[in-house]
PDB file of C-alpha atoms in Angstrom:
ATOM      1  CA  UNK A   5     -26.980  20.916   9.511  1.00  0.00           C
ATOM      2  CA  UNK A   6     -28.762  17.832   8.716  1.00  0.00           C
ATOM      3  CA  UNK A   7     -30.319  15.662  11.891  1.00  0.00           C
ATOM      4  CA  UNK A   8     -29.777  12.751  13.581  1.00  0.00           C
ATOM      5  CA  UNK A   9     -32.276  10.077  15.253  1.00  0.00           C
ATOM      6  CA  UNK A  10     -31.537   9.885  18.721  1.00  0.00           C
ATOM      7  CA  UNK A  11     -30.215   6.277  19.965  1.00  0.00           C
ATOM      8  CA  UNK A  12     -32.564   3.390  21.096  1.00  0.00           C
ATOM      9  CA  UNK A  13     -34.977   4.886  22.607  1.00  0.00           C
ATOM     10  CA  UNK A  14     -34.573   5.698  26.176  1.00  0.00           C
ATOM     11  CA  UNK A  15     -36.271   4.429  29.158  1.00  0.00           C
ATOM     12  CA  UNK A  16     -39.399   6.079  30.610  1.00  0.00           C
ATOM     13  CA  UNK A  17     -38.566   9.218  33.061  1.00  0.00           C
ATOM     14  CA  UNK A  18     -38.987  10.431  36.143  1.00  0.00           C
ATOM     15  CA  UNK A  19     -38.559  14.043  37.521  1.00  0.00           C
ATOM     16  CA  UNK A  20     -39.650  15.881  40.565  1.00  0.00           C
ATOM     17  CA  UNK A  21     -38.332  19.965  40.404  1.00  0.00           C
ATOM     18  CA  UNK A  22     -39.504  22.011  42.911  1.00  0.00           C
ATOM     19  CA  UNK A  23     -40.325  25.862  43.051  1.00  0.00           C
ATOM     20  CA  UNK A  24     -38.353  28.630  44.359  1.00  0.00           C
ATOM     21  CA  UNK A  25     -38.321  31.868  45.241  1.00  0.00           C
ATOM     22  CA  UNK A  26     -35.747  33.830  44.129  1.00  0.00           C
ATOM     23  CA  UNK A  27     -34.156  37.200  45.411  1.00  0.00           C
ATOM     24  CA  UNK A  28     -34.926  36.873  48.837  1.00  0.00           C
ATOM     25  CA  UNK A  29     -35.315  40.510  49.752  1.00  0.00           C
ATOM     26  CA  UNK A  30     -31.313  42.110  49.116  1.00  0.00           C
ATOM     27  CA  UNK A  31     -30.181  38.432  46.772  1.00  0.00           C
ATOM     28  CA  UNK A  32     -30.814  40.209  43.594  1.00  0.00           C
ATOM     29  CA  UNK A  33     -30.219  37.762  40.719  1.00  0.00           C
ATOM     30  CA  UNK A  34     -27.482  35.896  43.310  1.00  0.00           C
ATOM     31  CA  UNK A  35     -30.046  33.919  45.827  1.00  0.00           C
ATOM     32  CA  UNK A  36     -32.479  31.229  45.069  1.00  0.00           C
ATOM     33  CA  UNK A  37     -34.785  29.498  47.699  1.00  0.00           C
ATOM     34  CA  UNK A  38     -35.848  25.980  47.017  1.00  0.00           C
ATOM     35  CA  UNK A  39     -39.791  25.574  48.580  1.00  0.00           C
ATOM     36  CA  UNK A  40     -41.609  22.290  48.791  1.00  0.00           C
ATOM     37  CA  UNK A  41     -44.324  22.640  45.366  1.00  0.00           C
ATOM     38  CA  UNK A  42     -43.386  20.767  43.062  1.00  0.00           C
ATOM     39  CA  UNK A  43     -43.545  19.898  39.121  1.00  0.00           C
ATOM     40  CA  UNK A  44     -43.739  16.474  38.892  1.00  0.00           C
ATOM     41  CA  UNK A  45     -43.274  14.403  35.142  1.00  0.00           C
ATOM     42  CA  UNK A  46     -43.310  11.147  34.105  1.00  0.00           C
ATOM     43  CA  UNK A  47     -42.234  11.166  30.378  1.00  0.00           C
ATOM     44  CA  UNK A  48     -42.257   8.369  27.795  1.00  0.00           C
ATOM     45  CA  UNK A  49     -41.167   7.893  24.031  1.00  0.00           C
ATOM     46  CA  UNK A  50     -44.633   8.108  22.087  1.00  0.00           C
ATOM     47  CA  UNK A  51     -46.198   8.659  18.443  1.00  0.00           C
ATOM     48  CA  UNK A  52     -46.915  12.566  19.126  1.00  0.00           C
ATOM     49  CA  UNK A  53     -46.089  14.818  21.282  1.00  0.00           C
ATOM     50  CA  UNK A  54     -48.723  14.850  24.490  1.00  0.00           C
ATOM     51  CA  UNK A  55     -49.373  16.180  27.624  1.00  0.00           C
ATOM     52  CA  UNK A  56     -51.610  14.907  30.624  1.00  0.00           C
ATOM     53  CA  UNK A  57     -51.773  17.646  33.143  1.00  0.00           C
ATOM     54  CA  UNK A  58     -53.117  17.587  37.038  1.00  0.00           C
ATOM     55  CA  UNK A  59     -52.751  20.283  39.137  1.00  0.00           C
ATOM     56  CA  UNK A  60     -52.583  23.885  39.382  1.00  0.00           C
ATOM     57  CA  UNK A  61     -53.467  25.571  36.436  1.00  0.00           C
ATOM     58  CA  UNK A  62     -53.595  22.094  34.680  1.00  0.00           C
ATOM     59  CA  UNK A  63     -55.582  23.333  31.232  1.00  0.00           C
ATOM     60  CA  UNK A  64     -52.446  26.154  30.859  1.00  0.00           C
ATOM     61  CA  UNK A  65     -49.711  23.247  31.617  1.00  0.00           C
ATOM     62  CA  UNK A  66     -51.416  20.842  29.277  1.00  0.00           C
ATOM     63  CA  UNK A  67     -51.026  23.132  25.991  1.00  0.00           C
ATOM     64  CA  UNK A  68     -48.737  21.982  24.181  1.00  0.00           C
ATOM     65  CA  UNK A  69     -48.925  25.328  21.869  1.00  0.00           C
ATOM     66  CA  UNK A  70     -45.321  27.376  23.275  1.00  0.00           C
ATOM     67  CA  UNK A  71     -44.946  24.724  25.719  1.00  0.00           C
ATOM     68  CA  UNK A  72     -41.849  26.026  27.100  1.00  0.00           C
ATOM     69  CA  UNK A  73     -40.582  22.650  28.412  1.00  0.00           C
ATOM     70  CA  UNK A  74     -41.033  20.705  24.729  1.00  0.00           C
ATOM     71  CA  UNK A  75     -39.607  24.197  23.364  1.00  0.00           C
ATOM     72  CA  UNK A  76     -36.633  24.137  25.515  1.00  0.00           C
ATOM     73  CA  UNK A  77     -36.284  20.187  25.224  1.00  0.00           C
ATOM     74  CA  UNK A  78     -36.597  20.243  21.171  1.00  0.00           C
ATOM     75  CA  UNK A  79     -34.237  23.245  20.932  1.00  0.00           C
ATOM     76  CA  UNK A  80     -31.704  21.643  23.151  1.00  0.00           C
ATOM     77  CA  UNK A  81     -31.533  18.665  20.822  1.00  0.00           C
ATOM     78  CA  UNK A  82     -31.600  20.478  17.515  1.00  0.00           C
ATOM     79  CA  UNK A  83     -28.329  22.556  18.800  1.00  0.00           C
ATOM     80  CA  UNK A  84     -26.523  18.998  19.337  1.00  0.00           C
ATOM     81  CA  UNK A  85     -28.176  18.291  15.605  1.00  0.00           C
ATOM     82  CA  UNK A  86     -30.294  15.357  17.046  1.00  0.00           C
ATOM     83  CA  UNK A  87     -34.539  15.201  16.024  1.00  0.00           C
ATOM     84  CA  UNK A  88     -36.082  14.917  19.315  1.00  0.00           C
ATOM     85  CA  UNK A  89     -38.160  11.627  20.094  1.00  0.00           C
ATOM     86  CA  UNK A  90     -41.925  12.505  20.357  1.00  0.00           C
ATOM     87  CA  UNK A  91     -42.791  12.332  24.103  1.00  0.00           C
ATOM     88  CA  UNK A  92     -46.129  11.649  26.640  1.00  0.00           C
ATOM     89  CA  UNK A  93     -45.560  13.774  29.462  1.00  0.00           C
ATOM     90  CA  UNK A  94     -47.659  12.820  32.582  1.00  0.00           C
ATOM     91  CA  UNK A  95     -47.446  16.101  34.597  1.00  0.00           C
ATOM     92  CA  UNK A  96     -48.904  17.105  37.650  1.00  0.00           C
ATOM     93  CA  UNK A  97     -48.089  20.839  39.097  1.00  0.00           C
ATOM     94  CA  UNK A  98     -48.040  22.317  42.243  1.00  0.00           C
ATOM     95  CA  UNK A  99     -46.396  25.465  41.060  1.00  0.00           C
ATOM     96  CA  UNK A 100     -48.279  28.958  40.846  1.00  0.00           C
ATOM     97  CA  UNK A 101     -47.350  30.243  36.893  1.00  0.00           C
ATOM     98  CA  UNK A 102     -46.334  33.747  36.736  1.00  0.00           C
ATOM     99  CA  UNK A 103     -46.359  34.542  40.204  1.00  0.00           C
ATOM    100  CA  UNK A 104     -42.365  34.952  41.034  1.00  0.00           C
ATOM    101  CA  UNK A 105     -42.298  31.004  41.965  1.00  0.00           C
ATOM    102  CA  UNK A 106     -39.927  29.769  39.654  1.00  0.00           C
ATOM    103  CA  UNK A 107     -42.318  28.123  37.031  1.00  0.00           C
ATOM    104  CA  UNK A 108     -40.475  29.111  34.157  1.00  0.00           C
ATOM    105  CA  UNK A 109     -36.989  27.767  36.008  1.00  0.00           C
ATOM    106  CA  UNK A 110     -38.650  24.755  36.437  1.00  0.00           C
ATOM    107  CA  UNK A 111     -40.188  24.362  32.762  1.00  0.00           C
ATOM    108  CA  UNK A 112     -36.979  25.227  31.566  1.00  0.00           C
ATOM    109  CA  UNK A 113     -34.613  23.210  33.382  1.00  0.00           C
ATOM    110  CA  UNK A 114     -37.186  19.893  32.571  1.00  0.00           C
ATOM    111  CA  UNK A 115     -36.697  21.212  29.194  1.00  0.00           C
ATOM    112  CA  UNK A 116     -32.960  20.581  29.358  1.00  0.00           C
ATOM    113  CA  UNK A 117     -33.031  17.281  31.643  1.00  0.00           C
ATOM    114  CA  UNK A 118     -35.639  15.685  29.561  1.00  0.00           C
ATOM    115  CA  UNK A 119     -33.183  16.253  26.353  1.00  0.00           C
ATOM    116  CA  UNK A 120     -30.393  15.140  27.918  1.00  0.00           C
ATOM    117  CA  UNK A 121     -31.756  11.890  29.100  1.00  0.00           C
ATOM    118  CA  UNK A 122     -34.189  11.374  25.623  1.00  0.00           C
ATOM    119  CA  UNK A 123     -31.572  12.287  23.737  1.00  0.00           C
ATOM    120  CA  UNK A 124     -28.944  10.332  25.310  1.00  0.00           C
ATOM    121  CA  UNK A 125     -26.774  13.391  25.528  1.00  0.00           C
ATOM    122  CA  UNK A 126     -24.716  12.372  28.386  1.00  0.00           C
ATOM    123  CA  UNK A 127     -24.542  15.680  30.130  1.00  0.00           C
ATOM    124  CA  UNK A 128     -22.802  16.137  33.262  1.00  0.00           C
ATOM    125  CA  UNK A 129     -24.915  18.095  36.570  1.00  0.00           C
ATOM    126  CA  UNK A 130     -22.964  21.039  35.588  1.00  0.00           C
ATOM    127  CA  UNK A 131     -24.040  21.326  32.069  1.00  0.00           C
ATOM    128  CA  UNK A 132     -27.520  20.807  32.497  1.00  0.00           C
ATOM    129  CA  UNK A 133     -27.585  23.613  35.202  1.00  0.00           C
ATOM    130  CA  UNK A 134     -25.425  26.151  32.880  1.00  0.00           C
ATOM    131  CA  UNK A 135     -27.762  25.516  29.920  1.00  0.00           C
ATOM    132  CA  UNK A 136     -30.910  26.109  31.678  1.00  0.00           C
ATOM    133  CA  UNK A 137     -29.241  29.058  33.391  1.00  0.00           C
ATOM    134  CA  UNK A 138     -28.252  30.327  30.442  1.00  0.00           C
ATOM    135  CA  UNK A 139     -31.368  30.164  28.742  1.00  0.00           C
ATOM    136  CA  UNK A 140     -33.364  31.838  32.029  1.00  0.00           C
ATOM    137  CA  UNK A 141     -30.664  34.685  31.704  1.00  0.00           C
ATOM    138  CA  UNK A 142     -30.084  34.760  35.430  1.00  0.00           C
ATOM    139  CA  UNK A 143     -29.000  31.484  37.890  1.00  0.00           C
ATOM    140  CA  UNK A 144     -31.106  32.305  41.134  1.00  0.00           C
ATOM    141  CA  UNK A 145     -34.209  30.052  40.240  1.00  0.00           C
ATOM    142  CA  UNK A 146     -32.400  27.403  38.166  1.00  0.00           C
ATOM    143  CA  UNK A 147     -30.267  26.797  40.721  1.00  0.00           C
ATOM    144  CA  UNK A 148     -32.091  26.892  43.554  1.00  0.00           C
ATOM    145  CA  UNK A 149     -34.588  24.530  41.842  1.00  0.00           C
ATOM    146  CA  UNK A 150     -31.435  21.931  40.794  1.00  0.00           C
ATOM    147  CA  UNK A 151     -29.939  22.053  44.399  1.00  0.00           C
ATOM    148  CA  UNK A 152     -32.052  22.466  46.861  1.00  0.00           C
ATOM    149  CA  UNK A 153     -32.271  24.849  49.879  1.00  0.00           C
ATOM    150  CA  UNK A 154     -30.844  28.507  49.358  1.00  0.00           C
ATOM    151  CA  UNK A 155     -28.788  28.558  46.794  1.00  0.00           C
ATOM    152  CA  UNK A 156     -25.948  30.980  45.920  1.00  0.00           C
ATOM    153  CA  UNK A 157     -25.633  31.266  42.406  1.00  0.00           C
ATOM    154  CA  UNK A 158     -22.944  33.694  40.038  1.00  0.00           C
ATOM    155  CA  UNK A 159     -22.841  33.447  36.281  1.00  0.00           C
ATOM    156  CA  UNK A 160     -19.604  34.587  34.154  1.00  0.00           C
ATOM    157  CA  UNK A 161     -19.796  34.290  30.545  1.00  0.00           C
ATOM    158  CA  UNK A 162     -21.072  30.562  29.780  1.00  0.00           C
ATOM    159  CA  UNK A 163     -20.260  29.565  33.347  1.00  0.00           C
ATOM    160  CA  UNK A 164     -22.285  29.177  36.538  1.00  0.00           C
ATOM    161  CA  UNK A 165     -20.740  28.959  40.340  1.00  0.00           C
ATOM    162  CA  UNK A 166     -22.409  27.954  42.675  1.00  0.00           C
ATOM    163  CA  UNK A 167     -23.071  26.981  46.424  1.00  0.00           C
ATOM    164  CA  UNK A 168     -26.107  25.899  48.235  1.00  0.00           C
ATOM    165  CA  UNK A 169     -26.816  25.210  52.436  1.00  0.00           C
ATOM    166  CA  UNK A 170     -29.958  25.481  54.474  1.00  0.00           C
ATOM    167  CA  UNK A 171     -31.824  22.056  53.248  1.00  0.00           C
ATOM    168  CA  UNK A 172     -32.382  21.398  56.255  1.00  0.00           C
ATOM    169  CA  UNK A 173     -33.752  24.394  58.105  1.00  0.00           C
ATOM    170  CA  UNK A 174     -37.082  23.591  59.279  1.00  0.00           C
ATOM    171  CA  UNK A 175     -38.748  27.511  58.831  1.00  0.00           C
ATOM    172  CA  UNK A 176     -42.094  27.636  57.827  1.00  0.00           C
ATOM    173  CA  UNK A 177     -42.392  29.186  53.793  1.00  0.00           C
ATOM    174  CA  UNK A 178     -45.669  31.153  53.456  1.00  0.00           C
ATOM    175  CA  UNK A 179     -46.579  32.370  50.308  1.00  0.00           C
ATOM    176  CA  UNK A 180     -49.463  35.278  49.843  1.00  0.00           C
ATOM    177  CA  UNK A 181     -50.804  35.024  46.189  1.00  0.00           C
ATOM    178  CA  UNK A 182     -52.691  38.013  44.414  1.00  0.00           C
ATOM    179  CA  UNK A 183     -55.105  36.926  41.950  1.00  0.00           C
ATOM    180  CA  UNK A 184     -53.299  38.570  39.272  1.00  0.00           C
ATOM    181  CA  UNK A 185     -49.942  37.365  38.023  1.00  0.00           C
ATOM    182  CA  UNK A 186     -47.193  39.109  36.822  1.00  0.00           C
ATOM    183  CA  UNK A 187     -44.334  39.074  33.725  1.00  0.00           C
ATOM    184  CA  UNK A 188     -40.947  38.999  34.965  1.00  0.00           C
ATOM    185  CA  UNK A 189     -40.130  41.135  31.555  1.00  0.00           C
ATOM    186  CA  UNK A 190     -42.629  43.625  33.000  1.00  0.00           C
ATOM    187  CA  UNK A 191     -41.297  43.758  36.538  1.00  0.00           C
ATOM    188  CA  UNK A 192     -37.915  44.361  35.271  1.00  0.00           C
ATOM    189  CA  UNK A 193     -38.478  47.108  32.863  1.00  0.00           C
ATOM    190  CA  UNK A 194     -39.650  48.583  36.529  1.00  0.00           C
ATOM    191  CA  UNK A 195     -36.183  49.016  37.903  1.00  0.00           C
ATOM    192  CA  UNK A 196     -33.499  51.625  37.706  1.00  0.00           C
ATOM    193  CA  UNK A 197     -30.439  51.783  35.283  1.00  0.00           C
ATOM    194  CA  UNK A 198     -28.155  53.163  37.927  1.00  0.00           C
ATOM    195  CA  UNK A 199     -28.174  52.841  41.818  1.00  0.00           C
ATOM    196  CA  UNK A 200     -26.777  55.194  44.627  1.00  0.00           C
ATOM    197  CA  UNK A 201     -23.302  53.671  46.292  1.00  0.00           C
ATOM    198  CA  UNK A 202     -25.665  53.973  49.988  1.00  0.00           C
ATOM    199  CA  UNK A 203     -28.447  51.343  48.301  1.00  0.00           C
ATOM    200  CA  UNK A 204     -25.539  49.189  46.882  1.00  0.00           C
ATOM    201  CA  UNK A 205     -23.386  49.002  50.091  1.00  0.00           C
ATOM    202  CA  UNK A 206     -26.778  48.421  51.734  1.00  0.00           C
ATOM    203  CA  UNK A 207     -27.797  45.397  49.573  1.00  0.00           C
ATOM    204  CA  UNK A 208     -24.446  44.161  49.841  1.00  0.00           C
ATOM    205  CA  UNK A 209     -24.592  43.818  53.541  1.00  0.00           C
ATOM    206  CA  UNK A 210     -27.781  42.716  54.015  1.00  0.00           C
ATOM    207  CA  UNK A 211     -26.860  40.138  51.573  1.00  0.00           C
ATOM    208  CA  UNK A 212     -23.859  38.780  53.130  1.00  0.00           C
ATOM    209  CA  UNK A 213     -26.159  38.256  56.422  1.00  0.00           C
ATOM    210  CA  UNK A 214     -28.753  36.523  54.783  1.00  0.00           C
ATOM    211  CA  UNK A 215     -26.503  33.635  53.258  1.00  0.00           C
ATOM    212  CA  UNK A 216     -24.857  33.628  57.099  1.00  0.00           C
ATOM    213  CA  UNK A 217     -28.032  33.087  58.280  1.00  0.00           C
ATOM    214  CA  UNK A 218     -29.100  30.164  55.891  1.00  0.00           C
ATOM    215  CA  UNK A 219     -25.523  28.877  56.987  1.00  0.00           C
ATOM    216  CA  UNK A 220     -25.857  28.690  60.215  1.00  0.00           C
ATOM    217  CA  UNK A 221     -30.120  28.675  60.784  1.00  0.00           C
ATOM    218  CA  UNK A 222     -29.897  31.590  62.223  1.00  0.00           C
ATOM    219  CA  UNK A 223     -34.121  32.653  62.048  1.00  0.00           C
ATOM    220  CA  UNK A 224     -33.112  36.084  64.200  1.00  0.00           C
ATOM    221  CA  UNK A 225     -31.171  37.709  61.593  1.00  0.00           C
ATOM    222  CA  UNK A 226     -33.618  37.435  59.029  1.00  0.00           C
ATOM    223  CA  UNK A 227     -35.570  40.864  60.017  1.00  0.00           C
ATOM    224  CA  UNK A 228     -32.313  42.670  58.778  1.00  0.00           C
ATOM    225  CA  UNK A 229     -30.973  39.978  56.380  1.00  0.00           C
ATOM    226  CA  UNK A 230     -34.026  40.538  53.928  1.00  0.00           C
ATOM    227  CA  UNK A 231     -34.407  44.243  53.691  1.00  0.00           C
ATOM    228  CA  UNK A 232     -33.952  45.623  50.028  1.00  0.00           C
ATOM    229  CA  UNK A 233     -33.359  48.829  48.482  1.00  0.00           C
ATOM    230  CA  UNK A 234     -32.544  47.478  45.072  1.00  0.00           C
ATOM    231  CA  UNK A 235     -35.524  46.240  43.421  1.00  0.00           C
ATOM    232  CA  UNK A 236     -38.164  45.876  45.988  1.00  0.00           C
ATOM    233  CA  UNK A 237     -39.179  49.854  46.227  1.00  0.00           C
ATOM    234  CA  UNK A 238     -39.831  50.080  42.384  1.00  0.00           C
ATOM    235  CA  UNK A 239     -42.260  46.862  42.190  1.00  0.00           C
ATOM    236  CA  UNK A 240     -44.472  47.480  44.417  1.00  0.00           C
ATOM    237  CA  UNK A 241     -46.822  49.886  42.104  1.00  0.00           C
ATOM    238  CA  UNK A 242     -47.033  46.377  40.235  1.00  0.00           C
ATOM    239  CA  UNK A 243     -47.075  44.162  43.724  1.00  0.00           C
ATOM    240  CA  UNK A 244     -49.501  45.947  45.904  1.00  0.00           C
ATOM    241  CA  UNK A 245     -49.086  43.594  48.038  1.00  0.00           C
ATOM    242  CA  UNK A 246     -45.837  44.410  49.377  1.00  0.00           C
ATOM    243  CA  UNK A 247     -46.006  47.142  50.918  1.00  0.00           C
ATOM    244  CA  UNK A 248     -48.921  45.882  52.976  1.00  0.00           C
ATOM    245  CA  UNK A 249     -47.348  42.590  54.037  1.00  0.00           C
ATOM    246  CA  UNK A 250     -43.766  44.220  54.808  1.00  0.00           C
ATOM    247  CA  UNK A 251     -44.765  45.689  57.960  1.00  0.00           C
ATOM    248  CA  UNK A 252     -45.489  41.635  59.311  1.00  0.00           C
ATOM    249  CA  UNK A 253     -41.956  41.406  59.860  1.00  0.00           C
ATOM    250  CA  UNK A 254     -41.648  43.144  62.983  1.00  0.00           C
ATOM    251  CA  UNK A 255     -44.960  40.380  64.121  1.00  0.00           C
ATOM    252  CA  UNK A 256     -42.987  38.426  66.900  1.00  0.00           C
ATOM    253  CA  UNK A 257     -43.945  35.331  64.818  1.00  0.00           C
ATOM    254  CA  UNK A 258     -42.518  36.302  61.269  1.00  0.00           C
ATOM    255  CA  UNK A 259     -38.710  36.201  60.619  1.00  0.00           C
ATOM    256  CA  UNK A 260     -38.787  37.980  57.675  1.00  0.00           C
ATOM    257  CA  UNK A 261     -41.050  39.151  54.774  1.00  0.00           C
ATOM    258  CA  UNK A 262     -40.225  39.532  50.893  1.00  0.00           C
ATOM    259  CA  UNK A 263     -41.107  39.827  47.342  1.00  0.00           C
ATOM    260  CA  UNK A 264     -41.088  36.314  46.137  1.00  0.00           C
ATOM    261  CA  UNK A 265     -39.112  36.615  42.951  1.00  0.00           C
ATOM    262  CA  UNK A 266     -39.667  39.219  40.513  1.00  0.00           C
ATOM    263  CA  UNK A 267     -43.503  39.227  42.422  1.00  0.00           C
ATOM    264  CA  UNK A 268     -46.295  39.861  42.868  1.00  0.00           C
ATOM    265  CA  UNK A 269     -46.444  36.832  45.617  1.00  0.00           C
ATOM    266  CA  UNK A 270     -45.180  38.138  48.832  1.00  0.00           C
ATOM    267  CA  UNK A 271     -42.823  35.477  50.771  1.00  0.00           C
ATOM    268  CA  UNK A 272     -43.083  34.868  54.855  1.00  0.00           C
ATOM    269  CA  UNK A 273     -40.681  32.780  56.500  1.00  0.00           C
ATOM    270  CA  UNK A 274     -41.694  32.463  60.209  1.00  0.00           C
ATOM    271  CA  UNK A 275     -39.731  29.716  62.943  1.00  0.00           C
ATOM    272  CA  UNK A 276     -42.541  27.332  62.858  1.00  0.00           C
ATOM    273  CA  UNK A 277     -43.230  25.192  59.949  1.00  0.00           C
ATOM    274  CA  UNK A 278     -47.196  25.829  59.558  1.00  0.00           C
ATOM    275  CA  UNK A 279     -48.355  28.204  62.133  1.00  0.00           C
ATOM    276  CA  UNK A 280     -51.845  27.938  62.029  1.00  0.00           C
ATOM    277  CA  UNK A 281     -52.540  31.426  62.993  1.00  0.00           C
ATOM    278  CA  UNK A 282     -50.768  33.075  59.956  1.00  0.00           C
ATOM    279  CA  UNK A 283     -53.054  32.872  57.128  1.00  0.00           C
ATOM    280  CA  UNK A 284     -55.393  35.129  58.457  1.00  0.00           C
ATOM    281  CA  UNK A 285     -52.791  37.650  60.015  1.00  0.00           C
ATOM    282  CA  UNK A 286     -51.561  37.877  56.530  1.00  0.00           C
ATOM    283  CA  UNK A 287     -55.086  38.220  54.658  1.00  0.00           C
ATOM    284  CA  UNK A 288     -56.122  41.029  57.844  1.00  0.00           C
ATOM    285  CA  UNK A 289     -52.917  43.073  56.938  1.00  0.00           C
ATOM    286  CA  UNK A 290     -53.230  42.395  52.820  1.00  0.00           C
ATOM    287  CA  UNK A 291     -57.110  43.636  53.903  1.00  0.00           C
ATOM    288  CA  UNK A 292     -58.478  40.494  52.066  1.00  0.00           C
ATOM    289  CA  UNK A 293     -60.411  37.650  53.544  1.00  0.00           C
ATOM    290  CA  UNK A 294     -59.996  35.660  50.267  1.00  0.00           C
ATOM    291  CA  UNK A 295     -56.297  35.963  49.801  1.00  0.00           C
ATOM    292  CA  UNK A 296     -54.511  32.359  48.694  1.00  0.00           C
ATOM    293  CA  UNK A 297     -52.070  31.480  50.974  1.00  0.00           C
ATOM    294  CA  UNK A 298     -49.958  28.543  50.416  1.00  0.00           C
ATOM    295  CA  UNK A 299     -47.583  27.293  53.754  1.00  0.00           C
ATOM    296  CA  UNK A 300     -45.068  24.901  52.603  1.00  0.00           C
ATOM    297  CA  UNK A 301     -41.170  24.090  53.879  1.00  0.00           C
ATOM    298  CA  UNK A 302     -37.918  24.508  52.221  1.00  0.00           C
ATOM    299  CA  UNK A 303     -37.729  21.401  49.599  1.00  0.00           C
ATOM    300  CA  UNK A 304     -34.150  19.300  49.127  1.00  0.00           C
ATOM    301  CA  UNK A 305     -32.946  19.373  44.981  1.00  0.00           C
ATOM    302  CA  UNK A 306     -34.724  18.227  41.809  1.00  0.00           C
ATOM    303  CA  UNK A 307     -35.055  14.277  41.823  1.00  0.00           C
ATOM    304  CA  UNK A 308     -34.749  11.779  38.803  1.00  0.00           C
ATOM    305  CA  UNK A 309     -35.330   8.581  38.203  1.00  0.00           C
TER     306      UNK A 309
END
């Protein structure tokens, strides 16, 4: 299938996508949390491709080498049989990479919003979000990361459903970062083919009361709402972290305590926004003075401009 040049070229572009932490303790692949780091990217039409990176982990973003957003972005428009302008991305990250944050959900879903605007595609909201979700292979990240807040995601065949509350919930995030990241690839191969009906009805429950509790802010049911027995028990060979930062939930300032994503960063969600007291409870119970950890808020849904 032969090419065609996009239309006049398009105006510069602006996007903000946050991160997000997916799972949430029982949300397996269904819930999405929307957190206030964000990948920021002002693109332009240029002679090559380029990218000017501030930041976390600027040098990595800056490759442009398996780039996943240009690879996602240039795929995108060779599928609609359209050569993909050459773009300057000015990009400045706030994201941890490979630490069950959502980087690849946001790379991916720039990917698709820079090729739809580029390459004057004309996509609806809807089918950007499906086509990043489908490339991700799940919705919980993508979702979360187009939405906003907690996000309740469900994918059937090429479609995505999904619903998304809590924006506004003022809960402290806390995120406890290892110094060693982790493949999502690798932290799947980790879980079970088959579950027990007790674990399933289990997850299901604790499930249901989490997204009540986004609904309706509801910080007390958290300690319940983000207990797993699906997924969290077999990472945490490959997240040591987890089991030593579980135990905080039951501190009368935590709400709840999870694996953020697929790991190895552990999530804390306490009532107040930035208690300043938490960062070294955390690093005393992870038995590490040096520990990273990052206290944000729960962001509102990519921006573009």
């Amino acid at each position: 299938m032969s090419q065609s040049t996009a239309k006049s070229p398009a105006k510069p572009y602006h996007l903000r996508l946050p991160a997000t932490s997916a799972n949430l303790g029982p949300g397996f692949d269904a819930l999405g949390l929307a957190m206030a780091l964000y990948l920021t990217i002002d693109a332009t039409v240029a002679d090559a491709f380029q990218i000017d990176a501030t930041g976390r982990d600027a040098d990595q973003c800056a490759k442009l080498e398996d780039n996943l957003i240009f690879t996602t972005y240039i795929d995108v428009l060779a599928n609609a049989a359209i050569r993909a302008p050459r773009l300057h991305l000015q990009l400045h990250n706030e994201i941890p990479l490979g630490m069950g944050c959502g980087s690849s959900a946001s790379a991916l879903l720039a990917g698709v919003f820079l090729a739809n605007h580029f390459g004057n595609l004309g996509w609806s909201g809807q089918q950007i979000l499906e086509e990043a979700c489908l490339r991700e292979g799940h919705p919980d990240n993508v979702a979360a990361c187009y939405l906003g807040g907690m996000t309740a995601s469900a994918m059937s065949e090429n479609s995505v459903t999904t619903a998304s509350c809590g924006e506004n919930i003022t809960w402290g995030l806390n995120l406890a970062l290892p110094s060693h990241s982790l493949a999502t690839k690798k932290a799947r191969a980790l879980l079970p083919a088959t579950y027990s009906r007790e674990d399933v009805v289990a997850n299901i429950q604790s499930t249901a009361l989490l997204v009540a509790a986004f609904a309706q802010g509801r910080g007390d049911l958290l300690r319940t709402a983000m207990k797993d027995r699906i997924h969290q028990p077999y990472r945490m060979k490959a997240c040591p972290l987890l089991p030593l930062l579980l135990p905080l939930a039951s501190h009368p300032a935590i709400l709840g305590v999870a694996l953020s994503g697929a790991g190895p960063s552990v999530l804390i969600i306490t009532q107040e926004a930035r208690p300043s007291v938490l960062p070294d409870i955390i690093r005393q119970a992870a038995g590490d003075r040096s520990l990273e950890v990052i206290q944000t808020t729960i962001s509102t849904r990519a921006l573009e401009a």
